[in-house]
Amino acid sequence: MNAIPPFEGPEHRWTGEGSSRIPFWAYTDPAIYRRELERFFYGNGHWCYVALEVEIPDPGDFKLSWVGERSVIVVRDRDGSINVVENRCAHRGVRFCRKPKGNARSFVCPYHQWTYKLNGDLAGLPFRHGVKKEDGSVQGGMPADFDLKQHGLARLKVETWNGLVFATFDHTAPPLSEYFGADVVPWLNRIFDGRRLTLLGVNRQRIPGNWKLMMENIKDPYHPGLLHTWFVTFGLWRADQQSRMVMDSHGRHAVMISQRNQGGEAKAVTEGVTSFRKDMTLNDARLLDVVVEPWWQGPTVTMITLFPSVIIQQQVNSLSTRHIVPSGPDSFDFIWTHFGFEDDTEEMTRRRLRQANLFGPAGFVSADDGEVIEFSQDGFRQKGPDGETVCELDGRGVGPADHMVTETLIRGMYGYWRKVMEI
Amino acid sequence: MNAIPPFEGPEHRWTGEGSSRIPFWAYTDPAIYRRELERFFYGNGHWCYVALEVEIPDPGDFKLSWVGERSVIVVRDRDGSINVVENRCAHRGVRFCRKPKGNARSFVCPYHQWTYKLNGDLAGLPFRHGVKKEDGSVQGGMPADFDLKQHGLARLKVETWNGLVFATFDHTAPPLSEYFGADVVPWLNRIFDGRRLTLLGVNRQRIPGNWKLMMENIKDPYHPGLLHTWFVTFGLWRADQQSRMVMDSHGRHAVMISQRNQGGEAKAVTEGVTSFRKDMTLNDARLLDVVVEPWWQGPTVTMITLFPSVIIQQQVNSLSTRHIVPSGPDSFDFIWTHFGFEDDTEEMTRRRLRQANLFGPAGFVSADDGEVIEFSQDGFRQKGPDGETVCELDGRGVGPADHMVTETLIRGMYGYWRKVMEI
Amino acid sequence: MNAIPPFEGPEHRWTGEGSSRIPFWAYTDPAIYRRELERFFYGNGHWCYVALEVEIPDPGDFKLSWVGERSVIVVRDRDGSINVVENRCAHRGVRFCRKPKGNARSFVCPYHQWTYKLNGDLAGLPFRHGVKKEDGSVQGGMPADFDLKQHGLARLKVETWNGLVFATFDHTAPPLSEYFGADVVPWLNRIFDGRRLTLLGVNRQRIPGNWKLMMENIKDPYHPGLLHTWFVTFGLWRADQQSRMVMDSHGRHAVMISQRNQGGEAKAVTEGVTSFRKDMTLNDARLLDVVVEPWWQGPTVTMITLFPSVIIQQQVNSLSTRHIVPSGPDSFDFIWTHFGFEDDTEEMTRRRLRQANLFGPAGFVSADDGEVIEFSQDGFRQKGPDGETVCELDGRGVGPADHMVTETLIRGMYGYWRKVMEI
Amino acid sequence: MAVRTGAIALSILESQHRMDQLNAAYGEALDAADYDAWIGMFTEDCHYRVVSRENYDQGLPLSIMALEGHGMLRDRVYGITNTLFHSPYYQRHVIGTARILSDDGRTLHATANYAVFRTKPGSVSEVYNVGRYIDRLLHTREGLKLQERICVFDSEMVLNSLIYPV
Amino acid sequence: MAVRTGAIALSILESQHRMDQLNAAYGEALDAADYDAWIGMFTEDCHYRVVSRENYDQGLPLSIMALEGHGMLRDRVYGITNTLFHSPYYQRHVIGTARILSDDGRTLHATANYAVFRTKPGSVSEVYNVGRYIDRLLHTREGLKLQERICVFDSEMVLNSLIYPV
Amino acid sequence: MAVRTGAIALSILESQHRMDQLNAAYGEALDAADYDAWIGMFTEDCHYRVVSRENYDQGLPLSIMALEGHGMLRDRVYGITNTLFHSPYYQRHVIGTARILSDDGRTLHATANYAVFRTKPGSVSEVYNVGRYIDRLLHTREGLKLQERICVFDSEMVLNSLIYPV
Ligand code: FES
Ligand code: FES
Ligand code: FES
Ligand SMILES: [Fe+3]
Ligand SMILES: [Fe+3]
Ligand SMILES: [Fe+3]
């Protein structure tokens, strides 16, 4: 029979110019995905989010986290610094650490008890020099040239940023400040200015869609005022608001900034918007009892996408990091860590917790984001490798914008993606 | 290391002549399966069954259905005609329609509210012309050259046949009458003569086997008198009956026609048949209270296979369509829609419902068809790519037959399959 | 875009010398796995374990078993001999036998009732010569040249070994005695000396790891005294014991032999061993109420790995076969059959059953073997194709040893594996 | 120490006990493939149906199993044990506390949620069929008997076949 | 024949019956999407939370749903029925026998294990959310009402979204 | 209004209540890893077995866990908490209403169906072990105690390991 083209592989070409039409195979092809892991999550100078410092306050405290598909241990060392090491024994590959959180003086792989320091160095292993018998002869042991230094846990380069912890397998990666870029840093520092954080909790959801769809979703100022009734109805996010779309120089990171208005009707942005509910009011206003915080300096919403692994959310009084953990081309885990500040009053904490009802897997304005991402992947899958999305709102180019009626941030991300993926 | 032959791909050759020995890889190879989707379900002039008209009686009524692996919406338009459009938004690919059935005035994708007419045309989208500010300046919007006409839902070619609805992505497909062919049409019209149908209900089963095995099963007059005790014992289907095997000129569609006899012993066809139960009688005869209907004009059973997507069953008083929805090489969903006629008496409806106990996922004579299909796939899988079935009952050629002791219809289908698959 | 290297295939090279560093792809690559099935489980003169004779004592008794991924029927024929035939109908491939155990006079495939003798020969099939009508004419039937002999069930070559049953698809395979080799046979015969066995029961576990990891685990005398608290604490297995590591001349089969000591502290082998529990004693000593059996002739533990499919365990008074049934590169089923001897006293049977608490999916010293195998596969998967294990305890060469401080048996197996796999 | 707050007629506790015991016995009988016991829990003139939620909610009459009276139940059992070729499997019922909707001392209406797990021998367990029993029962000298049990199942995509009653 | 061994205060059997009936009705209401009935099982000033076991065990206050009083419950129902775009799914609750930890005739503390199965229409059923109800209830004239229900779930990785209460 | 139809001895309702409460407490203890509470539900001379349906039905004596008396139960608990290396997981028991087969006031025989769900922290829940408890209990001053519990499970292919009792 004549050759049958495999689903994945070389015959995939991105023929069009620019980045306003994304081919479906960019979301479904396993080989594309493996290259994404190599280049975005494990290499090419990219940093991944792994934790908040407050999750491991004391020496020896550790938590398991993820860099791409690789399990890593984030641990605070005796000197208070933070190490990130891969959770894979150097002897025979065992992912040995199984407790999601804990405190350790060292790491011991149970299989043969190879023992590692908190920085991943191999401290020792049983019978390295064999077992001495009565007659003095020695049985077994590791070869004479065995070098402990060559057999530690894979160690990642680590940087913290006012309470955030980032890591990378690429030890040639630039410093975080350079990685984030001058346009994004101020918005990051607006939230993370060195204040101590408090941990409110973690929520997790498994979303059966390609990981990039979540980045798109938070680089898409077009949808919130349309998909999310609460946003348009209560004026949390809608096209008649003063807003700005910021990008780093590569187009990979972005910030969506906006200032809430009073909501209600406004011909230009609610007319014909089926999700708008003219007469909707809350039975219990406490769900949206917004109180302005001084550090906001205006904006009520800032959504920061730090490519490829994390989204940082300020939605009025609700704060969280959202960690993207990809697993295959058509699924990722999305881990929400909600936090506040050490100087929050009890009321403010209760307020943040009440507003948390809007977010996460059950959130009034986030549950449906997970749903549409699932349905997008459904659509890509059913069509097969050809077919493409159309991201041409506000043109086909890439650049910052001072409004929401644009898909420029998405185009920015795929412009960068094409470059790095060499596609 | 020397190259390791991948499981799928070019090294699969159908060396033998004819179509009486089907290689196992025809049932297991993912690449073969993808070509089947392209050529049988999406192209090459093939039509797929999608619904009964009676399921969507009124304007705006819609139901979700499947063409191959693609989700489609079958909807009755204002003028009473029926449209079939792909359930995938032209903007960013979302499979947006999630209700299995309903009534709509238009289709709105929730993500950004692109809105489509019932015929799939894009009616409009929010902020297409941007948002006008107080100062009159306009923010965002789609490019000037954006053409609504280029961004509708994929629309399928549709034809109805006395209550049956068929659709195809291939707009060059021939008319249904030509597709079915002159030999099959009379048998279709015998059941579907323009009478109004009544909907009795839908049953679904997921069968972990290749989709072709179900077509084979209903092109296999050899097995019913052997596998199905009820058929041989109660004379519903056995080799001593007067019967005919009809095929279209391509060998892809077929009709198995037979006339019930009184059952009981008959040396030639029950001797040594372990499933035959000489002394079996029903405790409640109502399960098989057959009443001849005038339109039968003789035959008590007609099983029509309309390649690739549907089987139409008349088994005495039980009528149904059985829709094949493939998903991967080793599984398909099988959707049974039971129906009657508007002029049925209450007794006749009750009779059809009682006889429905013979069919479907729990049916006295159908449950085991699903089982043997699963076990066939088990057998193919365990053997690996080599190995073949032997379909040589009544010779190795292809042609109609006036008896049941034959596998000619199966050979007919695979003859056609080889031609279209170019294998 | 430039070609994306597929995960599997030729680019996998084992560059290093010897067999002390096993590349992760040897455990994860589907193409490697398929070649393993072909060469180790189905060909190249390898034998697989399928049953204990005592499981099918009487003529007609059968049980389903596995050779690699292929379902086989192990059946005792009228003359008391044992046949092993593949559970796949020669007509259209149905894996027809569905009862795990039973008694049969012949095998009948339900689909069309092709009937096979207990040795797999096709005895007959319905309507082979067609159906004769009143007028004497004959309808259908198999072609004149149809030869029953060509259409039996695939039959395996079978040999029993004092109660063990082995089979192979490779009819050119050498006799078992040659396959096991002179160094292993005596240890096998020590347990299986012709005594009648008694069946105590079967336990099953699905271990999500590569099948070779289980062979490694039982060729790894290094871990028991470290992973398994009971072994080191109660002296069932620890480095200060007198022991021997035996291999066949190919390095594929092995025996780990050791003699229990009194346990307790022993600087050389317990110091720093975190799993050692100085003061641990049993609340109920009956769990470890070991009684020496005359046939032991010294050794208290002999663990025999018969590559590729079975492990034979004597751990003090507990005896079992452990059958490896691979399914894909990253999972296998592990089937434990515990047995005793016909002349066991009731106490001895109770003792074997109590000691069974140490083994199987819930065993005090086996449950964690399954766990570490799962975690190994996790580690291989997360790292991707590069990365390798380090099996260099006691050097990098292959040879027998008179102690436990060695990974020589693992190196032996992979030396053989490379040769057969031509990698 | 608990305080008594408004009495409940003993008859209610008794009917509740009878109903929950019937469901427990029902599940055990099917899980043990004891079909005589199963039939014995129905009245001679019983109705037994297994119907998908979509058909039930739309008022469509089609079931996947619809049996009327002991005769048909026996015919089904004969099919299971003698004529229906299938791969054997275990069933395991876990049934929630019943709700008694009405009980006039002769006829009792009740519902209960159920989950049935399927396990092929030697394999893993899977969620097979979950749904709701909608029952009409009679108080008889031999205790409660099912005059009608409709099993309305959520699991509309049947995992290939459904051989045994649920 | 059974012999009586130490009496149990009838009030205990009655409270048990009330609690198990409430749980049965609770599951049935949610499985039928009867949200008014659902709200009616709570007191006006109720607390309803759905929280992961990891947060609960670590004493972290975050929930995935945290509602206070009928007003918020109604707001959630409005979200489910009017504003939250999602793929519809069936729920099926199977709830174990409740354990009454204390009952002073006014306030009752209880727990129960639950399993909720999710089925998308026309598809197969899956284990969706399993966990434990931790309840505080009031005896009222209309029977027991939930003053607080905390659903502590094991299923920490939510299968995409959780739209309806569990 | 419900009508009373044939009394049920209160002792039967009481034993039923005790048995169902014991099962509820049993599941809760294991799900909370409270092993002292678990041991406390057994008599000193108890037998506890977890055995596959295939072995049980064929009369083969092998179990995957077979413990005799508090001592062995404590040894198992020590194994779980100190010596058996494993990936931690949550258990969740959902147990059906018990059937009391006999009760002479001293010894009580009962059965119940159970489903145990396993969840690795931060992951999804899966059907882990479903089966049937076959129990012999004693009425004691501290209430019912398990003298023998045999967990006969359908889920013959264990999902790798089974560390905790079910
Ligand atoms: S695999 Fe970790 S110590 Fe051996
Ligand atoms: S994806 Fe459908 S409107 Fe945007
Ligand atoms: S497939 Fe076995 S007899 Fe036809
Ligand atoms: Fe959103
Ligand atoms: Fe059939
Ligand atoms: Fe071990």
Short mmCIF file of N, CA, C and O and ligand atoms in Angstrom, two decimals, chain B residues 220 222-223 226 372 376 390 407, chain C residues 88-96 108-116 125-126, ligand 3:
data_model
loop_
_atom_site.label_atom_id
_atom_site.label_comp_id
_atom_site.label_asym_id
_atom_site.label_seq_id
_atom_site.Cartn_x
_atom_site.Cartn_y
_atom_site.Cartn_z
N ASP B 220 -23.08 -10.75 7.90
CA ASP B 220 -22.68 -12.13 8.19
C ASP B 220 -23.91 -12.97 8.52
O ASP B 220 -24.32 -13.07 9.68
N TYR B 222 -24.14 -16.00 8.45
CA TYR B 222 -23.68 -17.30 8.93
C TYR B 222 -23.89 -17.41 10.45
O TYR B 222 -24.27 -18.44 10.97
N HIS B 223 -23.67 -16.30 11.17
CA HIS B 223 -23.60 -16.40 12.64
C HIS B 223 -24.96 -16.42 13.35
O HIS B 223 -25.08 -17.08 14.40
N LEU B 226 -26.28 -19.50 14.68
CA LEU B 226 -25.32 -20.27 15.48
C LEU B 226 -25.06 -19.61 16.83
O LEU B 226 -25.11 -20.23 17.88
N VAL B 372 -18.85 -10.54 21.08
CA VAL B 372 -17.92 -11.21 20.15
C VAL B 372 -17.07 -10.18 19.41
O VAL B 372 -15.91 -10.45 19.05
N SER B 376 -13.13 -10.28 19.26
CA SER B 376 -12.39 -10.28 18.00
C SER B 376 -11.22 -9.31 18.10
O SER B 376 -10.08 -9.65 17.78
N VAL B 390 -10.31 -15.48 8.04
CA VAL B 390 -10.61 -16.36 6.90
C VAL B 390 -12.11 -16.28 6.62
O VAL B 390 -12.91 -16.82 7.37
N GLU B 407 -20.21 -15.94 3.25
CA GLU B 407 -19.58 -14.72 3.77
C GLU B 407 -19.33 -13.74 2.62
O GLU B 407 -18.45 -12.89 2.68
N ARG C 88 -7.38 -17.95 20.37
CA ARG C 88 -7.75 -17.09 19.25
C ARG C 88 -8.27 -17.96 18.11
O ARG C 88 -7.55 -18.78 17.57
N CYS C 89 -9.54 -17.78 17.78
CA CYS C 89 -10.18 -18.63 16.78
C CYS C 89 -9.53 -18.45 15.41
O CYS C 89 -9.21 -17.34 15.00
N ALA C 90 -9.37 -19.57 14.72
CA ALA C 90 -8.72 -19.54 13.40
C ALA C 90 -9.63 -18.97 12.33
O ALA C 90 -9.18 -18.64 11.24
N HIS C 91 -10.91 -18.84 12.62
CA HIS C 91 -11.84 -18.32 11.63
C HIS C 91 -11.72 -16.81 11.51
O HIS C 91 -11.15 -16.31 10.56
N ARG C 92 -12.16 -16.11 12.53
CA ARG C 92 -12.09 -14.65 12.44
C ARG C 92 -11.50 -14.00 13.68
O ARG C 92 -11.79 -12.87 14.03
N GLY C 93 -10.61 -14.76 14.35
CA GLY C 93 -9.72 -14.15 15.34
C GLY C 93 -10.26 -13.96 16.74
O GLY C 93 -9.59 -13.37 17.58
N VAL C 94 -11.45 -14.45 17.01
CA VAL C 94 -12.07 -14.20 18.31
C VAL C 94 -11.29 -14.86 19.46
O VAL C 94 -10.95 -16.04 19.39
N ARG C 95 -11.01 -14.08 20.49
CA ARG C 95 -10.48 -14.65 21.73
C ARG C 95 -11.68 -15.25 22.45
O ARG C 95 -12.34 -14.59 23.25
N PHE C 96 -11.98 -16.48 22.13
CA PHE C 96 -13.32 -17.03 22.43
C PHE C 96 -13.47 -17.56 23.84
O PHE C 96 -14.56 -17.56 24.39
N VAL C 108 -15.32 -24.62 21.70
CA VAL C 108 -16.22 -24.16 20.66
C VAL C 108 -16.22 -22.63 20.66
O VAL C 108 -16.49 -22.00 21.69
N CYS C 109 -15.88 -22.03 19.52
CA CYS C 109 -15.96 -20.59 19.41
C CYS C 109 -17.43 -20.24 19.19
O CYS C 109 -18.08 -20.77 18.29
N PRO C 110 -17.97 -19.35 20.01
CA PRO C 110 -19.41 -19.11 19.96
C PRO C 110 -19.89 -18.42 18.69
O PRO C 110 -21.04 -18.59 18.30
N TYR C 111 -18.96 -17.69 18.03
CA TYR C 111 -19.44 -16.85 16.92
C TYR C 111 -20.04 -17.70 15.81
O TYR C 111 -21.15 -17.46 15.34
N HIS C 112 -19.32 -18.73 15.37
CA HIS C 112 -19.84 -19.61 14.31
C HIS C 112 -19.62 -21.08 14.65
O HIS C 112 -19.65 -21.94 13.78
N GLN C 113 -19.29 -21.29 15.93
CA GLN C 113 -19.17 -22.67 16.42
C GLN C 113 -18.14 -23.52 15.69
O GLN C 113 -18.36 -24.73 15.51
N TRP C 114 -17.07 -22.91 15.27
CA TRP C 114 -15.95 -23.75 14.86
C TRP C 114 -15.50 -24.48 16.12
O TRP C 114 -15.45 -23.90 17.21
N THR C 115 -15.22 -25.76 15.98
CA THR C 115 -14.97 -26.60 17.15
C THR C 115 -13.58 -27.22 17.09
O THR C 115 -13.17 -27.74 16.05
N TYR C 116 -12.87 -27.09 18.20
CA TYR C 116 -11.48 -27.53 18.25
C TYR C 116 -11.30 -28.63 19.28
O TYR C 116 -11.94 -28.63 20.34
N LEU C 125 -16.70 -27.59 11.54
CA LEU C 125 -17.37 -26.30 11.57
C LEU C 125 -18.73 -26.45 10.90
O LEU C 125 -18.91 -27.29 10.01
N PRO C 126 -19.71 -25.67 11.35
CA PRO C 126 -21.07 -25.81 10.81
C PRO C 126 -21.13 -25.51 9.32
O PRO C 126 -20.46 -24.59 8.84
S1 FES G 3 -14.88 -16.41 14.63
FE1 FES G 3 -14.73 -18.27 15.70
S2 FES G 3 -16.17 -19.45 14.65
FE2 FES G 3 -16.22 -17.66 13.51
#
